[in-house]
Short mmCIF file of N, CA, C and O in Angstrom, two decimals:
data_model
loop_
_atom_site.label_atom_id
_atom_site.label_comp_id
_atom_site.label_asym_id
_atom_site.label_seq_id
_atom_site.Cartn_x
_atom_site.Cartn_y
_atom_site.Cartn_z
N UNK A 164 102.88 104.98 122.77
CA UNK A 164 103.08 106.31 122.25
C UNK A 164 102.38 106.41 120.90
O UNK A 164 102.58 105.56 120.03
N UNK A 165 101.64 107.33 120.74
CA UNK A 165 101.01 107.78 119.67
C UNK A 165 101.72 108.49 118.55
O UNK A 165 102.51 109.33 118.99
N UNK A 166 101.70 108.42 117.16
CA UNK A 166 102.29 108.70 116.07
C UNK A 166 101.45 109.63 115.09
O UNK A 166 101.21 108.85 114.17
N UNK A 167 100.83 110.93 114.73
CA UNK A 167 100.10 111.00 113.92
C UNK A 167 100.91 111.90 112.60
O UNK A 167 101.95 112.53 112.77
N UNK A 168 100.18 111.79 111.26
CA UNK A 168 100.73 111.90 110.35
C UNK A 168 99.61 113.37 109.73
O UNK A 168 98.41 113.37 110.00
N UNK A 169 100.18 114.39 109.01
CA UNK A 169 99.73 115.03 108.58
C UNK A 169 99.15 115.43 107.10
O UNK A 169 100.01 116.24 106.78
N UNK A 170 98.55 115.40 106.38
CA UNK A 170 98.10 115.43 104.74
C UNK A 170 97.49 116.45 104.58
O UNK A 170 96.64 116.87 105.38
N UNK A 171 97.92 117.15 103.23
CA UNK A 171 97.32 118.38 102.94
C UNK A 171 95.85 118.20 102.02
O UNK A 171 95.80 117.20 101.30
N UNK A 172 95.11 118.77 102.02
CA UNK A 172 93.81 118.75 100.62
C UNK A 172 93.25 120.21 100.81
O UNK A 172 93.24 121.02 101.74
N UNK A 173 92.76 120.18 99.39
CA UNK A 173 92.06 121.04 99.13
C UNK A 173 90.48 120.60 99.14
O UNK A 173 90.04 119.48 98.86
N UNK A 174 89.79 121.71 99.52
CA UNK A 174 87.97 121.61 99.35
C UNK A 174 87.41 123.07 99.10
O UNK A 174 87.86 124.19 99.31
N UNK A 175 86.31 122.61 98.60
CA UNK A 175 85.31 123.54 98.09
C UNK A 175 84.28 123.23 98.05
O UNK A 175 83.87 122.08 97.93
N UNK A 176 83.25 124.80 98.22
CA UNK A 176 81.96 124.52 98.34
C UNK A 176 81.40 126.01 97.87
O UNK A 176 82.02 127.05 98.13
N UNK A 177 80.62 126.00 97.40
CA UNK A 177 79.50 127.52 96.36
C UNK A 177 78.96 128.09 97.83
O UNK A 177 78.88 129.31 97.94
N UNK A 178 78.49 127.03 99.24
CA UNK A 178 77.59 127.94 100.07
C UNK A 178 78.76 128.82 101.22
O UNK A 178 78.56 129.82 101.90
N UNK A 179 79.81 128.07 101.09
CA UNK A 179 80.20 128.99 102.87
C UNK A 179 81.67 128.30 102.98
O UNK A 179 81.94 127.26 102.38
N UNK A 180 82.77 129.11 103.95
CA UNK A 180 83.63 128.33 104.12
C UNK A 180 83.38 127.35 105.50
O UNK A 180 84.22 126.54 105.89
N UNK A 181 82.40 127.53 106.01
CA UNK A 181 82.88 126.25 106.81
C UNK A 181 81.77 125.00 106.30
O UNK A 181 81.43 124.00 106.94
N UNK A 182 81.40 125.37 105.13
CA UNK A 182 80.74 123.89 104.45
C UNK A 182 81.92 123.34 104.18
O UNK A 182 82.25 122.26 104.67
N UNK A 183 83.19 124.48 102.87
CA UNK A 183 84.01 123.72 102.53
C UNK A 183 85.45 123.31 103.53
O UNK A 183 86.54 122.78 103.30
N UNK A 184 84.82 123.82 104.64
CA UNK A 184 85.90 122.57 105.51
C UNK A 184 85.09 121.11 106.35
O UNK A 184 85.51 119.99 106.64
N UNK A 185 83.85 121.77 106.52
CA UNK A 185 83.34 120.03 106.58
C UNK A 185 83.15 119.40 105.58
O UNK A 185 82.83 118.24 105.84
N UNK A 186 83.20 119.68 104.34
CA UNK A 186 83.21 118.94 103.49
C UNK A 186 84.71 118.33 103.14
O UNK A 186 84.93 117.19 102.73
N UNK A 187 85.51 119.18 103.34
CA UNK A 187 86.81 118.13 103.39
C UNK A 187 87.26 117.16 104.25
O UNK A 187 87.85 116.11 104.01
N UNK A 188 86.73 117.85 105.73
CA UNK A 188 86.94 116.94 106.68
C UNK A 188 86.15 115.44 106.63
O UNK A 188 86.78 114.51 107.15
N UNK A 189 84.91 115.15 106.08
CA UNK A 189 84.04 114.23 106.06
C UNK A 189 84.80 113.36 104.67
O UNK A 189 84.62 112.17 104.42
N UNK A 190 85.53 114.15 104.01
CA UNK A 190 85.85 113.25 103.09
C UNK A 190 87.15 112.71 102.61
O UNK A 190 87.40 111.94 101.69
N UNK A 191 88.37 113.67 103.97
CA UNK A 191 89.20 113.12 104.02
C UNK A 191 88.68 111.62 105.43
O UNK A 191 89.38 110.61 105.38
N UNK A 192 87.91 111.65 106.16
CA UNK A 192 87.58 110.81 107.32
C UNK A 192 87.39 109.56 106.73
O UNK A 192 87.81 108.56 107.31
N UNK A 193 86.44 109.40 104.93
CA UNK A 193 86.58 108.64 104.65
C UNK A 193 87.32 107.13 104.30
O UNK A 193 87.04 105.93 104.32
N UNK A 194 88.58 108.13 103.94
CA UNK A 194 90.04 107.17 103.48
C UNK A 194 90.79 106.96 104.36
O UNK A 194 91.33 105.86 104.46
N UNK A 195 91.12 108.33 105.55
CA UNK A 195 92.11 107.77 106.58
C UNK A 195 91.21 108.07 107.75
O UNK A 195 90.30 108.89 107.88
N UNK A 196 91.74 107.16 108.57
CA UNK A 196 91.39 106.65 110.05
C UNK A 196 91.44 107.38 111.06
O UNK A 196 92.04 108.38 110.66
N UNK A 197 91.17 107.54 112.22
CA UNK A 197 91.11 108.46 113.31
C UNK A 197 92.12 110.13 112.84
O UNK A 197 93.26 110.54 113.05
N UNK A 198 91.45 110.42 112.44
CA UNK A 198 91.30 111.73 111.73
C UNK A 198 91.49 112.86 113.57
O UNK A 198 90.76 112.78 114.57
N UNK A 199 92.24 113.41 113.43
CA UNK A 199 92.12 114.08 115.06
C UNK A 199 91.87 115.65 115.15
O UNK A 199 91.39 116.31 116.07
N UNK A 200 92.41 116.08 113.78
CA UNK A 200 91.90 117.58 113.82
C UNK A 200 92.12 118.38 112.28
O UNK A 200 92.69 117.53 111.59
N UNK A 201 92.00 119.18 111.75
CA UNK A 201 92.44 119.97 110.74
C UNK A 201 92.26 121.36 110.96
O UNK A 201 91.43 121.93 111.67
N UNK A 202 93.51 122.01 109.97
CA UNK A 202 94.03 122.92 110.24
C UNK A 202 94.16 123.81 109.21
O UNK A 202 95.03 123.60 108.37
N UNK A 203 93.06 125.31 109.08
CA UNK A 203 92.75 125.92 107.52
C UNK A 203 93.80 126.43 107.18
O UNK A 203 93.55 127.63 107.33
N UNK A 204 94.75 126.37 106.84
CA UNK A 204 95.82 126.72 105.69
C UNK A 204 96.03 127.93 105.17
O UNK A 204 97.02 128.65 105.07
N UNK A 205 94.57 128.03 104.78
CA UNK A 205 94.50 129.10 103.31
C UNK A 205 93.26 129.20 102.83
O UNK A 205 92.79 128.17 102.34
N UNK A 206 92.75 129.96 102.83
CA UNK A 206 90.73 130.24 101.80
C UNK A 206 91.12 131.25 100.57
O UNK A 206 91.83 132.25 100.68
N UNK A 207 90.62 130.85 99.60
CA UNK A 207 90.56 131.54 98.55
C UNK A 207 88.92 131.41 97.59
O UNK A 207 88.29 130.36 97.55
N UNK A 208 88.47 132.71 96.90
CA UNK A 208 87.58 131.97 96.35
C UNK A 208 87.64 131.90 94.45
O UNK A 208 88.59 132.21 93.73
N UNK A 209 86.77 131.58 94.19
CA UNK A 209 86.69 131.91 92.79
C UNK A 209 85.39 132.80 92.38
O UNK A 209 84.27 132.52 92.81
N UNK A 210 85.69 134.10 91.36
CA UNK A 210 85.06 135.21 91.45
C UNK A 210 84.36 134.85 90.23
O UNK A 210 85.02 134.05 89.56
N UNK A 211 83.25 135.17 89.73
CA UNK A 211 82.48 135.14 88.47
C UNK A 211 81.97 136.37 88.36
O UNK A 211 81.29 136.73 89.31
N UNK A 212 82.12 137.22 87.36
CA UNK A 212 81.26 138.10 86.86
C UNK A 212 80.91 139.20 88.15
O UNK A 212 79.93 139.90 88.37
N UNK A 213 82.41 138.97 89.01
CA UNK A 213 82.31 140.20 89.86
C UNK A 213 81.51 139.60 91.50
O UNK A 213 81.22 140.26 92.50
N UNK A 214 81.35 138.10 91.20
CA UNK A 214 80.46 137.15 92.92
C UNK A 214 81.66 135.95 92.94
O UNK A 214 82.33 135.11 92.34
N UNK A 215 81.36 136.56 94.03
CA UNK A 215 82.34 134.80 94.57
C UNK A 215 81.58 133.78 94.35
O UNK A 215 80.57 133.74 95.04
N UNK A 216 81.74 132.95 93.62
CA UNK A 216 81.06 131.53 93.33
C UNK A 216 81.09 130.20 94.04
O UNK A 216 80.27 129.32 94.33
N UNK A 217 82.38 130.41 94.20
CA UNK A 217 83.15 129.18 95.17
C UNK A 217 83.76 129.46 96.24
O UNK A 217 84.31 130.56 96.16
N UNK A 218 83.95 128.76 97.53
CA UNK A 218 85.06 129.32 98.45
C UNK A 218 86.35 128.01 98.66
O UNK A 218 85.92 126.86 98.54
N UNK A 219 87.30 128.12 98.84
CA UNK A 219 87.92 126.62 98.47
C UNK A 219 88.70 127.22 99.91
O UNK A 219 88.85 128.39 100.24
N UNK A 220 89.09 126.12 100.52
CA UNK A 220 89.84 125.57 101.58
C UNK A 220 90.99 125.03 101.48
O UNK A 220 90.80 124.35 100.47
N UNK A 221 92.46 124.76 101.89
CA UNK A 221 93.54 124.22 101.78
C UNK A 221 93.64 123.91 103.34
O UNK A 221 93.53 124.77 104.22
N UNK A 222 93.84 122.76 103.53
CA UNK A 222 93.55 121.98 105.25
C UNK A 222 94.55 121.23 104.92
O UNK A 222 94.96 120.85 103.83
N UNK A 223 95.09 120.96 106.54
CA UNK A 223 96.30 119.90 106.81
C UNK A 223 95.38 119.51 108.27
O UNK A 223 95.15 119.95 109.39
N UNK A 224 95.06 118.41 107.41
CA UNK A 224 94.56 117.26 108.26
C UNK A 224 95.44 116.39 108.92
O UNK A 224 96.36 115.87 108.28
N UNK A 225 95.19 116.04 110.73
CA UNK A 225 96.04 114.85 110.85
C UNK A 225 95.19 113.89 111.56
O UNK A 225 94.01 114.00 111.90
N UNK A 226 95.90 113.05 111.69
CA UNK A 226 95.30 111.20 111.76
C UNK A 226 96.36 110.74 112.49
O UNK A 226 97.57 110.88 112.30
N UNK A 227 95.79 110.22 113.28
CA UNK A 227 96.95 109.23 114.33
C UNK A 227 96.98 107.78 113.68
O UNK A 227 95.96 107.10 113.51
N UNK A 228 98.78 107.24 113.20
CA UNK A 228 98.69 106.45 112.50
C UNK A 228 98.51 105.03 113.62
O UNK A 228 98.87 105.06 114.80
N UNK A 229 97.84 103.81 112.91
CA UNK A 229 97.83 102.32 113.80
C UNK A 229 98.74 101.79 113.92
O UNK A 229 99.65 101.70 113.10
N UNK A 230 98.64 101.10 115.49
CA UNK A 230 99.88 100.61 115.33
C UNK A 230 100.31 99.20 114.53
O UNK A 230 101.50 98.87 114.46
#
């Protein structure tokens, strides 16, 4: 039987939101292990001088833990 565990992060990226969810996904993949899906949360961006500058992501990533 399989067990997987869920973790929240935030990401961001200036070009697009689905940079800043592969960019979270590639860098939560780094630290934990069989990574199985993520799940966008929440997008927000940050506005400058009237432009969105940033778009940021809030993901709940899960990972099936080893046995």
């Amino acid at each position: 039987m399989a067990v997987a565990r869920v973790t929240e992060i935030i990401s961001g990226s200036t070009s697009s939101i689905e940079d800043a969810v592969n960019e979270g996904v590639s860098r939560a993949s780094q630290t934990l292990t069989n990574v199985q899906s993520a799940w966008v949360k929440d997008i927000k961006t940050v506005v400058t001088d009237g432009k969105v500058t940033e778009w940021r992501t809030t993901l709940a990533v899960t990972f099936l833990l080893e046995d």
